[in-house]
Structure formats: C-alpha cells, structure tokens
Coordinates of C-alpha atoms in Angstrom, one line a residue:
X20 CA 70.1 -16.8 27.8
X21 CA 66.3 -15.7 28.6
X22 CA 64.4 -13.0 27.8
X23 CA 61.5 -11.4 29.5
X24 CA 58.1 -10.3 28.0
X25 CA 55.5 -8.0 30.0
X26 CA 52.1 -8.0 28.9
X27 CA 50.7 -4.3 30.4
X28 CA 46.9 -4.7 30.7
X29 CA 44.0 -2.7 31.8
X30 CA 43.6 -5.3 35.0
X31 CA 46.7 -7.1 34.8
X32 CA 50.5 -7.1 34.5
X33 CA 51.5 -10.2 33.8
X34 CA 56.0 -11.1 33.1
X35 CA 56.9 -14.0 31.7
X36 CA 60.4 -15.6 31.3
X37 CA 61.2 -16.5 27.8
X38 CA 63.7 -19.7 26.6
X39 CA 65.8 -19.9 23.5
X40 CA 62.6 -22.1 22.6
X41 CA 60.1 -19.3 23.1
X42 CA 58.7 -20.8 26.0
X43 CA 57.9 -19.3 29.1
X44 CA 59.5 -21.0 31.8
X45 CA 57.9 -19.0 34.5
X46 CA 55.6 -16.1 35.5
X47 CA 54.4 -13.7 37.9
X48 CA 51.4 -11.7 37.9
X49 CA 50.4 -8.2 39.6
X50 CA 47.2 -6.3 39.4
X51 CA 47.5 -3.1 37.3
X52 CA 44.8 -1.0 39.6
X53 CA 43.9 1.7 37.5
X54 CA 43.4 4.3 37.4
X55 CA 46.3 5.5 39.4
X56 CA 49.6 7.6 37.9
X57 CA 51.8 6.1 35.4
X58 CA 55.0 6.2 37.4
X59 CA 53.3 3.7 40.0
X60 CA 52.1 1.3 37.4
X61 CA 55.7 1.1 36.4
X62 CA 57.1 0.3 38.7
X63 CA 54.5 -2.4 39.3
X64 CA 56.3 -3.9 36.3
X65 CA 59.8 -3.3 37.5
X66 CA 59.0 -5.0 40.9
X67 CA 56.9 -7.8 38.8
X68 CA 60.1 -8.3 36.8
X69 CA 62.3 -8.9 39.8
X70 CA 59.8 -12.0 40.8
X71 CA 59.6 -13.9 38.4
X72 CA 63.6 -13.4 38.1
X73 CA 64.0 -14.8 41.7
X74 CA 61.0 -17.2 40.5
X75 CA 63.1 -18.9 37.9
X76 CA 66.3 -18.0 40.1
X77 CA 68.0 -15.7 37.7
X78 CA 69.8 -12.7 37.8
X79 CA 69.8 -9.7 34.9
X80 CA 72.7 -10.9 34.1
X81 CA 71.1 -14.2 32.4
X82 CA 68.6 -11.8 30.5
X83 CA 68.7 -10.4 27.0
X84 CA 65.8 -8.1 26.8
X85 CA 63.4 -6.8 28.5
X86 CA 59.9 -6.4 25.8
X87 CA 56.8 -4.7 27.1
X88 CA 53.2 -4.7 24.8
X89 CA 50.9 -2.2 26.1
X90 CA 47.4 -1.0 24.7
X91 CA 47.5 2.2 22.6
X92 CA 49.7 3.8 20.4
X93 CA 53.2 3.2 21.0
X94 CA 56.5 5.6 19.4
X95 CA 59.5 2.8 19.6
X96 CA 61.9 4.7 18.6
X97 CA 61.4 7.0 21.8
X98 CA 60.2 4.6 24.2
X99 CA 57.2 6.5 25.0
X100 CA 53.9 5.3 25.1
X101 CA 51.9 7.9 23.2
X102 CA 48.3 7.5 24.6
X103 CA 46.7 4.6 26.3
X104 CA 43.0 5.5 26.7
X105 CA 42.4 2.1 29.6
X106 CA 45.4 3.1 31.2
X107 CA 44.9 7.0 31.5
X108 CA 48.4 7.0 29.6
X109 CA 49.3 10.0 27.4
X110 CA 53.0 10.8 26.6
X111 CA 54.6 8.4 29.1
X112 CA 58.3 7.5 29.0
X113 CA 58.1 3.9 29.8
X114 CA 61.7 3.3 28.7
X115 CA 63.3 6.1 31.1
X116 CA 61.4 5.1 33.9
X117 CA 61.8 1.5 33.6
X118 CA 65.5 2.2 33.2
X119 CA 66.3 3.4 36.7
X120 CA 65.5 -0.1 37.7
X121 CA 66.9 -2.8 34.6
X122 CA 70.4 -2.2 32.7
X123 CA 69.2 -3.7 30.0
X124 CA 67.3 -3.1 26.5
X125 CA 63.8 -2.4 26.7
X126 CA 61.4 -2.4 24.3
X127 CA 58.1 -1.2 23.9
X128 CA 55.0 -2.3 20.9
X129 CA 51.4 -2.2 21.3
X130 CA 50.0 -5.6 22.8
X131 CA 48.0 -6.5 19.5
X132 CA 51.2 -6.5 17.8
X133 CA 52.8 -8.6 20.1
X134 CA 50.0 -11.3 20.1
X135 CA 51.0 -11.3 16.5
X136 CA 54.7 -11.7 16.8
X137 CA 54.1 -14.3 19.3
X138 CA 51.7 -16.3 17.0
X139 CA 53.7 -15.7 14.0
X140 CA 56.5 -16.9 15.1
X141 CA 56.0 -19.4 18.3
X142 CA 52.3 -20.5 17.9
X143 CA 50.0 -20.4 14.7
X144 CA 52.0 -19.0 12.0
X145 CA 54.7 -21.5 11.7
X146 CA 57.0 -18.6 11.5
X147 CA 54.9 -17.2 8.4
X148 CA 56.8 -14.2 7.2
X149 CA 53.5 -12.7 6.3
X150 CA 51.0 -13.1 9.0
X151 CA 47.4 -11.6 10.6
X152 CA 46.2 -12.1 13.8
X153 CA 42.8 -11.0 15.3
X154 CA 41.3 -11.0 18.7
X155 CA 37.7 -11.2 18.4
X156 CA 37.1 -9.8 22.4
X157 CA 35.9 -6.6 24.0
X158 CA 37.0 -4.9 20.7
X159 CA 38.0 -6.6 17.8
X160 CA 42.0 -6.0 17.5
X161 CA 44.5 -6.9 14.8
X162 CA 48.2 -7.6 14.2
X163 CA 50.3 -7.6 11.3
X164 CA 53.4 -8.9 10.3
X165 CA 54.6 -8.2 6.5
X166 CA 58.2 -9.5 5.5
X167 CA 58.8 -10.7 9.1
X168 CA 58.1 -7.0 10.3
X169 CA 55.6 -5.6 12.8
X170 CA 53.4 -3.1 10.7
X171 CA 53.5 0.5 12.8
X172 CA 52.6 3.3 10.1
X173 CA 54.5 6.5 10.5
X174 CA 53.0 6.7 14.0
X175 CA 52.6 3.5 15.6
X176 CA 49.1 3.2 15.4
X177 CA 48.8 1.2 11.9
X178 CA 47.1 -2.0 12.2
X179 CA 43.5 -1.2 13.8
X180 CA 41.5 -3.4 11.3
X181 CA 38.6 -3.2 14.2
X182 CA 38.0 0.7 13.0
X183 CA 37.8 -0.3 9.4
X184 CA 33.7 0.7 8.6
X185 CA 31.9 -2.4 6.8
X186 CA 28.6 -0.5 6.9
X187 CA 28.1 3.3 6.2
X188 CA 26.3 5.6 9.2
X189 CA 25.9 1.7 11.0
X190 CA 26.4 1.2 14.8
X191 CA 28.1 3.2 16.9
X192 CA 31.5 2.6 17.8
X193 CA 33.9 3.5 21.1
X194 CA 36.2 5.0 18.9
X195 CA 33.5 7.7 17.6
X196 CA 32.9 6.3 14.4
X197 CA 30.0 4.1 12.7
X198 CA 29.4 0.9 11.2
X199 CA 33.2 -0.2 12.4
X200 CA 34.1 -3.9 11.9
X201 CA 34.3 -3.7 15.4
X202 CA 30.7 -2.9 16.2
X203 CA 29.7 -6.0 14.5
X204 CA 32.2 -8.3 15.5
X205 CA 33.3 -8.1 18.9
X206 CA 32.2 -10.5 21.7
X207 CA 30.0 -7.5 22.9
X208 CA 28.9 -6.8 19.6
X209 CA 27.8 -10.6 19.8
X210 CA 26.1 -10.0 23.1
X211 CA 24.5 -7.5 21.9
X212 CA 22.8 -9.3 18.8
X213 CA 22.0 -12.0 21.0
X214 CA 20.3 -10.1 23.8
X215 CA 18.1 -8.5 20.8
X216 CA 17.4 -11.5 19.3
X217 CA 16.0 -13.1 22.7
X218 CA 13.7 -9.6 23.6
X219 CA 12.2 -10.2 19.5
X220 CA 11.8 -14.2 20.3
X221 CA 10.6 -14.8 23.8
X222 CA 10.0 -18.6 22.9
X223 CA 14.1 -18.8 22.2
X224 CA 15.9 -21.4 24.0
X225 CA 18.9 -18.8 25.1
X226 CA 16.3 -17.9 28.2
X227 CA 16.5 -20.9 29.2
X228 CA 20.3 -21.3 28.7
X229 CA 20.9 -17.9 30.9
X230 CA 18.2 -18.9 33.5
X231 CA 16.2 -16.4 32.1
X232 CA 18.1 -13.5 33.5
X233 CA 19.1 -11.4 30.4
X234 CA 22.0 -10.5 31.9
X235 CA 23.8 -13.6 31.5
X236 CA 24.2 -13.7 28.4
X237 CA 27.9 -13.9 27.1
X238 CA 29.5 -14.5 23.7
X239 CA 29.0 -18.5 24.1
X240 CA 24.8 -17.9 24.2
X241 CA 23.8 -18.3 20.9
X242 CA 26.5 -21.0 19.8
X243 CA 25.2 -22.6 23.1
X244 CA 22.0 -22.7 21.4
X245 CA 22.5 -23.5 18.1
X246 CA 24.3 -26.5 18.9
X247 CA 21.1 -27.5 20.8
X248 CA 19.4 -26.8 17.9
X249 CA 17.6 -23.5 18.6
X250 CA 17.2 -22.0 15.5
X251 CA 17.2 -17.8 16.7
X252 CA 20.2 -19.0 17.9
X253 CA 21.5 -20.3 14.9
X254 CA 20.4 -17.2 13.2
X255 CA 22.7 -15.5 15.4
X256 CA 25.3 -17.1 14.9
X257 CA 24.8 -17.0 10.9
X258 CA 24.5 -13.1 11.0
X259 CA 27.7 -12.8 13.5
X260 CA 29.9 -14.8 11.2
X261 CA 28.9 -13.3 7.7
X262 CA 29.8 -9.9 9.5
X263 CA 33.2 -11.5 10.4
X264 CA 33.6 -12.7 7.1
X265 CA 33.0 -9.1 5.7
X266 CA 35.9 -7.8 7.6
X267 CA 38.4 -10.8 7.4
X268 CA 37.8 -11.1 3.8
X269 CA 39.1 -7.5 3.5
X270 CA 41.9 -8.1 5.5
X271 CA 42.7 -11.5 3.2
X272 CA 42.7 -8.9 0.3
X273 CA 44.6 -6.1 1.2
X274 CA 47.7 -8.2 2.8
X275 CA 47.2 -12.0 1.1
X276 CA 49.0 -13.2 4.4
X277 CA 49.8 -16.9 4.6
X278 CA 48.5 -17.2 7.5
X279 CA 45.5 -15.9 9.5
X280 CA 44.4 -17.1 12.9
X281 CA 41.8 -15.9 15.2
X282 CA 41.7 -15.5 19.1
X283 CA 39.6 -14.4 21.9
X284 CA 37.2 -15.3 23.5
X285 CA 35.2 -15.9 20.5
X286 CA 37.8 -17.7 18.6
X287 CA 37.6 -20.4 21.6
X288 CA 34.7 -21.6 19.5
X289 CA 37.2 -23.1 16.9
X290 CA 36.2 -24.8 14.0
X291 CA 32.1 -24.2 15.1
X292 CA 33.4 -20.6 13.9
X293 CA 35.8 -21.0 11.0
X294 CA 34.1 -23.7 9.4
X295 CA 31.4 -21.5 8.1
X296 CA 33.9 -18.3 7.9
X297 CA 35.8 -20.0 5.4
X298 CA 33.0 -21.2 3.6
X299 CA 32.1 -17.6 3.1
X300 CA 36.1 -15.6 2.5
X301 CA 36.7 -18.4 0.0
X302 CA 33.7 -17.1 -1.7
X303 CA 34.1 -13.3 -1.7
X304 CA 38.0 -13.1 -1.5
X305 CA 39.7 -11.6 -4.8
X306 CA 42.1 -13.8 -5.2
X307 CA 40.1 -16.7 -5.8
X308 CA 41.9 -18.4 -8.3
X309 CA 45.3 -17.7 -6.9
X310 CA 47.7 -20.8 -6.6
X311 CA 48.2 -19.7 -2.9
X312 CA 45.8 -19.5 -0.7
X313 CA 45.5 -17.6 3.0
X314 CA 45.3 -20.2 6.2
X315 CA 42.4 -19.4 7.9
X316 CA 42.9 -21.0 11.7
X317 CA 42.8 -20.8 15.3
X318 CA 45.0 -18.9 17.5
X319 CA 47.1 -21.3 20.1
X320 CA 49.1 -19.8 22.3
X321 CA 46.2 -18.0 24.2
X322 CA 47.2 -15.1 26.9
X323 CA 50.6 -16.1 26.3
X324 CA 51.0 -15.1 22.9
X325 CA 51.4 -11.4 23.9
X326 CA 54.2 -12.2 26.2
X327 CA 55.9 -14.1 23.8
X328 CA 56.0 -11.4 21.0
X329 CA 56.9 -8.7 23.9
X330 CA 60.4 -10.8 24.7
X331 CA 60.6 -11.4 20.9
X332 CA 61.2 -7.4 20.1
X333 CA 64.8 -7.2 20.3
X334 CA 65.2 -10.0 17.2

C-alpha cells in the first residue's frame, strides 16, 4: 500500500507517491498561480493527485492516506487551514473540499512540520524521537518533533523559532516584529549583509564574483568569496554564522533534541557552514557537560522531505 504526500507551495504543488519504504516512487507537479480563490487551488491538488495515480498506474484503492503540508497555521482537528498569508488563505476547509474528489483520509500540517517528519523519520534523524529541523531560506522556518510527535501548540502555530528576537528593537522583520532570528539568518538576511558589506568595501572580490552588478548577489556570494580568500567575505560569513549560532544554540537548549539538521538553500553549504556553527553551540550551549550531546547536521532529503512527512501524517 502507498500513500500520497502534497507539498502546497506559494509557486508550486508538487504530489508525490509514497512506498512502505518512504520513498517516493513518482511525482507530478502543477503550478499553484496565486493569487487566485482557494477552491481553484484545490482542486489543482485534487487533479495533481489523480496524475501521478495514473503516473505510477494506481487506483485509490491502493492508497492509505492522503497528507497535505501547507504554509501557515493549520487546525488538524478541523481540516481547515487557518490563515496562509502567500496563499491569500484565511479559514479554508481543505479537508471538505478535497473530499468531494478522494474517499479517503486526509490530512493537513503546516509544511515546516512536515519537512521535519520527513527528516526525522526517512532522511537525517534516523528516526530520532526528538528532532529539529530548520530551513535557513526566504525565512528561517523550524520543525519539531518531541516523543515522536509534531509540536502544534493549542493552535497549530507552535514551532516558529524564526520569530524568536535574538536582538532587542534590531531589524525589522515580515512578521512585524524586531531583531527576529529570522532577520539575521535567512538567505535574504545573508543577502542583505553581503550587499552592505560590498557598498562599505568597494575593493571586495564579491564585485567581481556578481560581475559587478549588485543585483546578483545571492546567499552563495560571500562563501563564494571566502573560499577564494576575500577576507570581507569571510567577515560575512563569520558574522552570518555566529547569528545562527545565537538562535540554534537556543533551540539546542530549550528542546536538547538528538538531532538537529539544517536545510535550505543555505544549508547546501554543508560542512563550510556547520563546521564553524558547531565550534560556536558547543561553546555557549547549557548543557555542556551533559553525557549526550545534540547532532548538529545537514538536511538530506531536500524538497522531498516535505512530501514525505505530508504521506507520513496518518502514522
């Protein structure tokens, strides 16, 4: 029996089929087009769904589940996804809708928390009953797991580890706030630092990494540059990762998960990143002389780790 995991983003709606291995043995892919009513996008899914069933030539009757991670806040128990600010989402009833199409169980979880069942349980975490995951992209996001269980809060919201404030009335912040984790660590956080750095050192080698268009510059820039050397580069990169450090050395002691692993874009820099990052948590983390210590690693199971978790919500 297979199962089927939708990962609901702002430009993409991507199903995958699911084995008993928790591997995807096929996909198909359909462009979410927002902004455009909810009902549509839904049934974007529904039709997406019946692909990649005739893709792997299967019928519902072969499926167990049915798991959908979407951005935003999510109520399970209701099957409504409470708000979804990149969607234009706000009290939708994902589960009825989807329904009318699939007799089968749906489920619905935010899509950071599904990156984290998936990782948990499939890729990183070696199953780790406690876990964290973090995406270090446009925002900085988070999953937990704790005793094998997705951490919701009373609301479905828990978890945002991005909106945590490392540094009191600091930069501003999407979500309205200052000095979040989030405004420091991001890959357009990191854009950001880089693109001041360069305007303050006109003799930096980042200009002539981005053709001297400023525009250009991405989250690989400045670790472009340190690695040839450049030392504003470097200084860059030293400043990005002892923000990181603040943030995931918080995380290490409020949870003490076994595991931690980092994705994104940014955590495609692998150990160029977490070499230094765990120079620094091993230093500042309270529990220093514990017997057990957190794994600090790389995410691998890329875009497919949210798919994953989504078909993983029924166990």
């Amino acid at each position: 029996m297979y199962r089927i995991g939708v990962d609901l983003g702002g430009t993409n709606i991507v199903v995958g089929i699911v084995d008993e291995n928790y591997k995807i043995i096929t996909k198909a892919k359909r462009k979410t087009n927002c902004p455009r009513p909810a009902e549509e996008i839904l049934k974007d899914i529904a039709a997406c769904v019946k692909t990649a069933l005739e893709n792997a030539k299967l019928t519902e009757a072969d499926i167990i589940s049915i798991g959908i991670g979407t951005p935003g806040s999510v109520n399970k128990e209701e099957g409504v996804i409470d708000y979804a600010n990149n969607l234009g989402f706000d009290k939708v009833p994902a589960k009825a809708i989807l329904s009318e199409f699939y007799d089968l169980p749906i489920y619905l979880e935010n899509d950071a928390n599904c990156a984290a069942l998936g990782e948990a349980v499939a890729g990183a975490g070696n199953n780790a009953k406690n876990f964290v995951a973090v995406t270090l992209g446009t925002g900085v996001g988070s999953g937990i797991i704790v005793d094998g269980k997705i951490v919701n809060g009373c609301n479905g919201a828990a978890g945002e580890m991005g909106h945590t404030v490392i540094e009191l009335d600091g930069e501003p912040c999407t979500c309205g706030r200052r000095g979040c984790w989030e405004a420091y660590s991001s890959a357009t956080a990191l854009v950001r630092q880089t693109k001041k750095a360069m305007e303050e050192h006109k003799d930096s080698l980042m200009w002539e990494l981005v053709g001297n268009d400023i525009n250009k510059v991405n989250g690989r820039t400045a670790f472009d540059a340190m690695r040839k050397g450049d030392v504003v580069g470097k200084a860059v990169v030293d400043k990005y990762i002892r923000m990181l450090a603040v943030g995931i050395t918080n995380i290490v002691n409020i949870f003490q998960p076994e595991v931690l692993c980092i994705g994104g874009g940014i955590g495609c820099e692998g150990e160029n990143l977490l070499v230094p990052l765990r120079a620094l948590v091993e230093k500042e983390h309270y529990s220093i002389h514990s017997a057990k210590q957190t794994k600090l690693c790389s995410a691998v199971l890329g875009n497919d780790a949210g798919i994953i978790g989504a078909a993983l919500l029924d166990k």
